[in-house]
Short mmCIF file of C-alpha atoms in Angstrom, two decimals:
data_model
loop_
_atom_site.label_atom_id
_atom_site.label_comp_id
_atom_site.label_asym_id
_atom_site.label_seq_id
_atom_site.Cartn_x
_atom_site.Cartn_y
_atom_site.Cartn_z
CA MET A 22 98.23 112.24 106.60
CA ARG A 23 95.22 110.52 104.43
CA PHE A 24 92.75 108.52 105.67
CA ARG A 25 89.83 106.84 103.64
CA ILE A 26 86.16 106.59 105.42
CA ALA A 27 85.11 103.11 104.70
CA GLU A 28 82.29 102.74 102.59
CA ASP A 29 79.84 101.47 105.66
CA ASP A 30 80.92 104.54 107.67
CA ALA A 31 80.15 107.16 104.36
CA ALA A 32 76.54 105.87 103.29
CA LEU A 33 76.01 106.41 106.99
CA ALA A 34 77.22 109.74 107.48
CA GLY A 35 75.95 110.76 103.50
CA ALA A 36 72.74 109.94 104.98
CA ALA A 37 72.83 111.54 108.12
CA ALA A 38 73.73 114.63 106.03
CA ALA A 39 70.87 114.66 103.94
CA LEU A 40 68.94 114.07 106.31
CA LEU A 41 70.16 117.35 108.51
CA ALA A 42 70.26 119.43 105.71
CA LYS A 43 66.43 118.83 105.02
CA GLU A 44 65.35 118.83 108.42
CA ALA A 45 67.80 120.56 111.11
CA THR A 46 67.38 124.16 109.94
CA ALA A 47 67.73 127.37 111.75
CA ARG A 48 64.82 127.07 112.95
CA GLU A 49 65.18 123.90 114.74
CA ILE A 50 68.49 125.17 116.40
CA ARG A 51 66.75 127.87 117.91
CA ALA A 52 63.94 125.32 119.47
CA GLY A 53 66.64 124.35 121.34
CA TRP A 54 66.47 127.09 122.71
CA PRO A 55 65.54 127.95 126.41
CA GLY A 56 61.31 128.84 125.38
CA GLY A 57 61.77 126.96 122.22
CA ASP A 58 59.58 124.32 121.02
CA THR A 59 61.83 121.01 121.53
CA GLY A 60 59.71 119.15 119.94
CA ARG A 61 60.75 120.37 116.44
CA VAL A 62 64.38 119.12 118.02
CA ASP A 63 63.05 115.66 119.38
CA ALA A 64 61.05 115.00 115.51
CA VAL A 65 65.05 114.99 113.89
CA TRP A 66 66.02 113.32 116.25
CA ARG A 67 64.18 110.22 115.88
CA ARG A 68 64.43 110.64 112.32
CA LEU A 69 68.03 110.51 112.83
CA ALA A 70 67.17 107.05 115.04
CA ALA A 71 65.47 105.70 112.60
CA ILE A 72 67.78 105.36 110.12
CA GLY A 73 70.52 103.81 112.70
CA ALA A 74 73.02 107.14 114.01
CA LEU A 75 72.14 106.48 117.20
CA GLY A 76 72.94 102.50 117.14
CA THR A 77 76.73 103.05 115.31
CA LEU A 78 78.12 102.08 117.77
CA VAL A 79 75.93 99.31 119.36
CA PRO A 80 76.01 95.35 118.70
CA ASP A 81 73.61 94.97 115.29
CA SER A 82 71.97 92.30 118.28
CA ALA A 83 71.65 93.77 121.50
CA ASP A 84 68.73 95.81 121.16
CA GLY A 85 66.56 92.81 119.85
CA PRO A 86 66.48 91.22 117.35
CA GLY A 87 64.66 92.44 114.21
CA SER A 88 65.13 95.78 114.84
CA GLY A 89 68.19 96.53 112.84
CA LEU A 90 69.36 99.82 115.04
CA GLY A 91 72.00 98.77 116.03
CA LEU A 92 75.10 99.08 113.40
CA GLY A 93 77.90 97.32 115.09
CA LEU A 94 81.02 100.07 113.61
CA ASP A 95 82.85 101.08 115.51
CA GLU A 96 84.82 104.75 116.47
CA ASN A 97 85.92 104.89 112.64
CA ALA A 98 82.56 104.94 111.46
CA LEU A 99 81.81 107.36 115.08
CA VAL A 100 83.63 110.81 114.03
CA PRO A 101 82.20 111.42 109.74
CA LEU A 102 78.53 110.64 111.37
CA LEU A 103 79.45 113.11 114.44
CA VAL A 104 81.64 115.91 112.26
CA GLU A 105 77.58 116.28 110.34
CA LEU A 106 76.04 116.20 113.19
CA GLY A 107 78.25 119.48 114.11
CA ARG A 108 78.03 121.15 110.68
CA SER A 109 74.60 121.01 111.78
CA GLY A 110 74.54 122.19 114.90
CA LEU A 111 70.94 120.42 116.07
CA PRO A 112 71.35 120.75 119.49
CA VAL A 113 70.96 117.28 120.94
CA PRO A 114 73.15 114.72 122.76
CA ALA A 115 74.60 113.14 120.16
CA VAL A 116 77.97 112.01 122.05
CA GLU A 117 76.41 111.39 124.92
CA THR A 118 74.62 109.09 123.28
CA VAL A 119 75.49 108.00 120.20
CA ALA A 120 79.40 107.94 121.24
CA VAL A 121 79.02 107.21 124.89
CA GLY A 122 75.24 105.91 126.32
CA ALA A 123 73.98 103.57 124.13
CA PRO A 124 77.33 101.04 124.38
CA LEU A 125 77.11 100.96 127.72
CA LEU A 126 73.94 100.56 128.00
CA ALA A 127 74.09 97.91 125.42
CA ALA A 128 77.02 96.16 127.57
CA ALA A 129 75.08 96.30 130.43
CA GLY A 130 71.53 94.81 129.11
CA SER A 131 69.16 97.39 129.91
CA PRO A 132 65.82 97.19 129.51
CA HIS A 133 65.71 100.69 127.97
CA LEU A 134 68.04 100.48 124.69
CA ALA A 135 65.74 100.13 122.40
CA GLU A 136 63.68 103.42 122.99
CA VAL A 137 66.51 105.06 123.25
CA LEU A 138 67.79 103.86 119.71
CA ALA A 139 64.34 104.54 118.75
CA GLY A 140 64.52 108.25 120.10
CA ARG A 141 61.91 107.77 121.94
CA LEU A 142 63.70 108.03 125.36
CA LEU A 143 66.25 111.38 125.54
CA LEU A 144 69.83 109.91 127.22
CA THR A 145 72.76 112.21 128.52
CA ALA A 146 75.91 111.32 129.90
CA SER A 147 78.31 113.60 132.42
CA LEU A 148 81.59 111.58 133.36
CA ASP A 149 83.71 114.34 134.60
CA GLY A 150 81.86 113.85 137.93
CA SER A 151 81.80 118.01 138.23
CA GLY A 152 77.87 117.51 138.40
CA LEU A 153 77.08 119.71 135.05
CA VAL A 154 75.15 117.28 132.93
CA PRO A 155 74.46 118.74 129.74
CA PHE A 156 70.83 118.02 128.11
CA GLY A 157 70.22 117.58 131.74
CA GLN A 158 67.29 119.77 131.81
CA ARG A 159 64.99 117.37 128.76
CA ALA A 160 66.59 114.27 129.41
CA PRO A 161 64.56 111.02 131.47
CA LEU A 162 67.90 109.16 131.34
CA LEU A 163 71.14 110.17 132.86
CA VAL A 164 74.51 108.51 132.60
CA LEU A 165 76.79 109.52 135.95
CA ARG A 166 79.60 108.40 137.47
CA ALA A 167 79.30 106.90 140.74
CA ASP A 168 81.35 105.57 143.39
CA ASP A 169 81.81 102.08 141.99
CA GLY A 170 81.39 102.98 138.42
CA LEU A 171 78.92 104.59 135.64
CA ARG A 172 75.69 104.37 136.70
CA LEU A 173 72.32 105.05 134.57
CA TYR A 174 69.92 106.86 136.43
CA GLU A 175 66.14 107.72 135.57
CA ARG A 176 65.52 111.69 136.09
CA GLY A 177 63.11 111.33 139.22
CA GLU A 178 66.13 109.47 140.94
CA LEU A 179 67.93 113.11 141.70
CA ALA A 180 67.61 116.25 142.51
CA LEU A 181 68.53 118.63 139.68
CA GLU A 182 68.65 122.40 138.98
CA PRO A 183 68.62 124.46 135.63
CA VAL A 184 72.01 126.07 135.06
CA GLU A 185 72.38 129.27 132.71
CA SER A 186 75.42 128.47 130.07
CA THR A 187 77.37 130.14 126.97
CA ASP A 188 75.28 127.57 124.69
CA GLY A 189 71.78 127.73 126.38
CA SER A 190 70.37 124.76 123.56
CA ARG A 191 72.40 122.59 125.78
CA ALA A 192 69.88 122.69 128.39
CA SER A 193 72.72 122.29 131.21
CA ALA A 194 71.77 120.70 135.16
CA ARG A 195 73.40 120.72 138.18
CA LEU A 196 73.69 117.82 140.24
CA LEU A 197 72.45 119.05 143.77
CA ARG A 198 73.53 116.86 145.68
CA PRO A 199 75.06 112.72 144.70
CA PRO A 200 72.26 110.39 143.92
CA ASP A 201 71.52 108.29 146.87
CA GLY A 202 71.83 104.71 145.65
CA GLY A 203 69.53 103.09 142.82
CA GLY A 204 70.39 103.70 139.83
CA GLN A 205 71.17 100.65 137.38
CA LEU A 206 75.24 99.73 137.85
CA LEU A 207 76.26 99.75 134.43
CA CYS A 208 80.76 99.35 134.56
CA THR A 209 82.79 99.36 137.28
CA ALA A 210 85.99 98.16 135.72
CA PRO A 211 88.42 101.60 135.27
CA GLU A 212 88.91 100.39 132.18
CA GLU A 213 85.69 100.77 130.77
CA LEU A 214 84.80 103.64 131.98
CA GLU A 215 87.94 104.94 130.33
CA ARG A 216 86.93 103.61 126.84
CA ALA A 217 84.10 105.26 127.45
CA TRP A 218 85.49 108.73 128.23
CA GLN A 219 88.07 108.85 125.41
CA ARG A 220 84.90 108.27 122.73
CA GLY A 221 83.31 110.95 124.48
CA VAL A 222 86.33 113.62 124.03
CA LEU A 223 86.48 111.29 120.20
CA GLY A 224 83.28 112.66 119.77
CA THR A 225 83.42 116.05 121.06
CA ALA A 226 86.46 116.69 118.99
CA ALA A 227 84.19 115.30 115.67
CA LEU A 228 82.13 117.93 116.77
CA LEU A 229 83.88 120.39 116.77
CA VAL A 230 85.49 120.06 113.12
CA GLY A 231 81.97 119.85 111.82
CA LEU A 232 80.81 123.17 113.52
CA ALA A 233 84.13 125.56 112.45
CA GLU A 234 83.77 124.07 108.68
CA ARG A 235 79.95 125.35 109.01
CA MET A 236 81.08 129.06 110.34
CA ILE A 237 83.21 128.82 107.73
CA GLU A 238 80.75 128.13 104.80
CA LEU A 239 78.71 130.92 106.21
CA THR A 240 81.22 133.27 106.83
CA VAL A 241 82.67 132.48 102.83
CA ASP A 242 79.41 133.27 101.31
CA HIS A 243 79.14 136.67 103.43
CA VAL A 244 82.38 138.14 102.45
CA GLN A 245 81.64 137.13 99.23
CA GLN A 246 78.21 139.24 99.20
CA ARG A 247 78.82 142.45 101.77
CA ARG A 248 80.36 145.04 99.50
CA GLN A 249 82.66 148.62 101.29
CA PHE A 250 84.12 150.50 98.67
CA GLY A 251 83.07 149.10 95.90
CA ALA A 252 83.90 145.43 96.28
CA PRO A 253 82.92 142.23 97.52
CA VAL A 254 84.79 142.48 101.65
CA GLY A 255 86.11 139.44 100.59
CA SER A 256 88.35 140.40 98.39
CA PHE A 257 90.68 142.22 100.58
CA GLN A 258 93.51 140.93 101.72
CA ALA A 259 93.23 141.07 105.66
CA VAL A 260 89.80 139.00 105.38
CA GLN A 261 91.79 136.38 103.19
CA HIS A 262 94.37 136.06 105.32
CA ALA A 263 92.07 135.61 108.30
CA LEU A 264 90.54 133.36 106.52
CA ALA A 265 93.34 130.82 105.25
CA ASP A 266 94.53 131.00 108.59
CA ALA A 267 91.27 129.36 109.70
CA HIS A 268 90.61 126.79 107.21
CA LEU A 269 93.90 125.69 107.80
CA ALA A 270 93.97 125.33 111.52
CA VAL A 271 90.30 122.83 110.71
CA ARG A 272 92.13 121.14 107.93
CA PHE A 273 94.49 120.08 110.22
CA ALA A 274 92.43 119.39 113.48
CA ARG A 275 90.39 116.51 110.87
CA PRO A 276 93.00 113.98 109.68
CA ALA A 277 93.72 114.29 113.88
CA VAL A 278 90.58 112.89 114.60
CA LEU A 279 90.43 110.50 112.23
CA ALA A 280 93.77 109.35 113.27
CA ALA A 281 92.47 109.27 116.86
CA ALA A 282 88.90 107.33 116.00
CA TRP A 283 91.94 104.21 114.20
CA SER A 284 93.79 104.27 117.00
CA GLN A 285 90.71 103.83 119.38
CA ALA A 286 89.31 101.06 117.02
CA SER A 287 92.30 99.35 116.58
CA SER A 288 92.81 99.03 120.51
CA GLY A 289 90.68 96.62 120.35
CA THR A 290 89.80 95.49 123.91
CA ALA A 291 88.69 98.69 126.49
CA ALA A 292 91.85 97.10 129.06
CA GLU A 293 94.04 98.28 126.27
CA ALA A 294 91.96 101.31 126.03
CA ALA A 295 93.33 102.13 129.61
CA SER A 296 96.11 100.47 128.92
CA GLU A 297 99.51 102.73 129.77
CA THR A 298 101.86 100.95 128.38
CA ALA A 299 100.19 99.34 125.26
CA ALA A 300 98.09 100.89 122.57
CA GLY A 301 95.29 102.53 124.71
CA ALA A 302 97.84 104.20 125.91
CA ASP A 303 98.42 105.82 122.41
CA ALA A 304 95.17 105.99 121.35
CA ALA A 305 94.41 108.18 125.04
CA VAL A 306 97.65 110.41 124.01
CA VAL A 307 96.04 110.72 119.99
CA THR A 308 92.25 111.36 121.25
CA SER A 309 93.78 114.25 123.38
CA MET A 310 95.77 115.95 120.61
CA ALA A 311 92.38 115.43 118.41
CA LYS A 312 90.54 117.13 121.31
CA VAL A 313 93.18 120.31 120.93
CA LEU A 314 93.60 120.83 117.94
CA ALA A 315 89.73 120.21 117.23
CA SER A 316 89.52 122.94 120.11
CA ASP A 317 91.75 125.31 118.99
CA ALA A 318 90.57 125.41 115.48
CA ALA A 319 86.71 125.55 116.36
CA ARG A 320 87.41 129.30 118.30
CA LEU A 321 89.84 131.02 116.24
CA VAL A 322 87.15 129.58 113.19
CA ALA A 323 84.61 131.42 115.42
CA ARG A 324 86.45 134.52 116.66
CA THR A 325 87.96 134.96 113.22
CA ALA A 326 83.95 134.30 111.34
CA ILE A 327 82.67 137.21 113.89
CA GLN A 328 86.00 139.49 112.45
CA CYS A 329 84.82 139.23 109.00
CA HIS A 330 81.16 139.25 109.81
CA GLY A 331 81.47 142.83 111.98
CA ALA A 332 78.60 143.28 114.43
CA ILE A 333 75.69 141.77 113.11
CA GLY A 334 78.21 138.09 113.64
CA CYS A 335 77.41 139.04 117.60
CA THR A 336 74.03 139.59 117.46
CA THR A 337 71.09 136.35 118.90
CA GLU A 338 68.96 137.59 115.18
CA TYR A 339 71.54 136.00 113.39
CA ASP A 340 72.74 132.59 112.92
CA LEU A 341 76.35 132.24 112.87
CA HIS A 342 76.02 133.01 116.61
CA LEU A 343 74.51 129.51 117.64
CA TYR A 344 77.52 127.84 115.68
CA ALA A 345 80.08 130.29 117.46
CA LYS A 346 78.64 129.73 121.38
CA ARG A 347 78.29 126.07 120.82
CA ALA A 348 81.57 125.63 119.59
CA TRP A 349 82.73 127.92 122.89
CA ALA A 350 80.68 125.06 125.06
CA LEU A 351 82.41 122.22 123.42
CA ALA A 352 85.70 123.06 123.83
CA ALA A 353 85.09 123.44 127.42
CA ALA A 354 83.77 120.10 127.53
CA TRP A 355 84.96 116.27 128.06
CA GLY A 356 88.61 118.54 128.82
CA GLY A 357 89.46 121.76 127.74
CA PRO A 358 92.29 121.95 126.26
CA ALA A 359 94.73 122.87 128.54
CA ALA A 360 93.63 119.83 130.38
CA HIS A 361 94.33 117.16 127.27
CA ARG A 362 97.85 119.96 126.91
CA GLU A 363 99.10 118.80 130.14
CA LEU A 364 97.50 114.86 129.68
CA ILE A 365 100.45 115.06 126.52
CA ALA A 366 102.86 116.41 128.38
CA ARG A 367 103.00 113.35 131.09
CA HIS A 368 102.96 110.84 128.04
CA LEU A 369 105.86 112.90 126.81
CA HIS A 370 107.46 113.35 130.03
CA LEU A 371 107.48 116.95 129.85
CA PRO A 372 106.93 119.27 133.15
CA THR A 373 103.71 119.86 133.26
CA VAL A 374 102.09 123.25 134.56
CA GLU A 375 101.56 121.36 138.28
CA MET A 376 105.43 120.54 138.27
CA ILE A 377 106.45 124.39 137.09
CA ARG A 378 103.92 125.90 139.26
CA ASP A 379 105.64 123.68 142.41
CA ARG A 380 109.18 124.42 141.12
CA ILE A 381 108.75 128.17 140.65
CA GLU A 382 107.09 127.67 144.31
CA GLN A 383 110.15 125.39 145.38
CA GLY A 384 112.52 128.76 143.52
CA ALA A 385 114.28 126.22 141.87
CA GLY A 386 113.43 127.44 138.04
CA PHE A 387 114.01 125.63 134.72
CA GLY A 388 117.07 125.83 132.62
CA PRO A 389 120.20 124.96 131.78
CA GLY A 390 121.26 122.51 135.25
CA ARG A 391 118.45 123.29 136.40
CA GLY A 392 115.44 121.10 135.70
CA PRO A 393 114.01 120.21 132.34
CA LEU A 394 113.39 123.12 129.81
#
C-alpha cells in the first residue's frame, strides 16, 4: 500500500521536523523528567505552536480572526506531524492537545482556545475513564470524561495526585475522586466522543512509529561504531537479522497508520465515525489495526535496540532508554494491543478472549462441531 502525503501536510511536518531537530535535544527530553527544568520543554512547545502545529485540526477561523493558528487540516496531516514529534521524543501532550483537545475546544467555542493554540496554556486529555491522566501534574487544563460527555476542567477544580510511571516525563497524575460538577461541557453526543477517542488512538500510533524509527537510527549508528573481535558488531549476521526484523515491523506499521488517517478523514461526519454499519465502522477497525501494528513494532524495536546496545542501553544516562520507555508507555495508552485486537475480532465475528473464556468455563471448548475456531 502506497500513500502520497499532500504538499501542505508534508510542509507542516517538515517545518516541525526542522525545528525539533534543532531545539528538542536529549537535554530537553531529560528536562521533562521529575526534577527537570520543564521551562525548556515549554519553550519548544511554544515554538511549535508558532508554526501552527497545535491547531492542525482546528478550523482556520475558530481561534478568532487574524490569529492564524488554526490550520483547518484533517487527520491526513496529523500523522506525518506526530511521527516527527514521536521521533523527537519531546515530552509534551501532543496527542492530547493536537489530536483531541484543541478540536474539542474549537467546536465548543472555549475561551481558552487561543491560549492553548499559542502554547501558553498546557492542555491534556484522558478519555478512557480510568482516572489516570498523562501530563496531569503539569497541565492547567484537562479534558476528562464525565457522566454527560466530555468536559474541560481547570486544574483547581480537580483532586489529583502524582503517579510514578515507566516514562516519568509524561508527568502522569491520578484523579482521586470524580469532579463534583463544574467544568465546561465540550460534547455530549456519543459519536463526537468516539471521534475524539479515535483521533487519540491514531495520534498515539503515529507517535509510536516515529519513536521506533528513531530507535532504529540510534541502534544502526551504534552497531556501525561498536567493534568486537576487530569488526563492527553490525557486521554480525545475528545483529543484522534482528535489526532487519525490527525495521520490517515499522515498515508494515507506517502505511497502516496512514491508512487509518485516510479512513478517519474520509468518514466525514462524527456520526459516520461512530456508525457500526457505515464508513465509521471501517475507520474504527483500521485505526485499531494501526494501533496494534504500531505498538507491536515499537516494542519489538525497543527490545531489539536494547539487545544490540548491550547493557549500556539499559542505563538512564544513555539516550536510548528515553525513547524505549516512551514506547512502552504509549503502547499501553489509548487502548493496548489486546483491547484493540478484541475490537477487530468483534468486527470480523471471530471469538473474542471473553467468549473463549466463557466457553472454557462452560466446558464447551472450540473446534469441529463445538463452535467457531
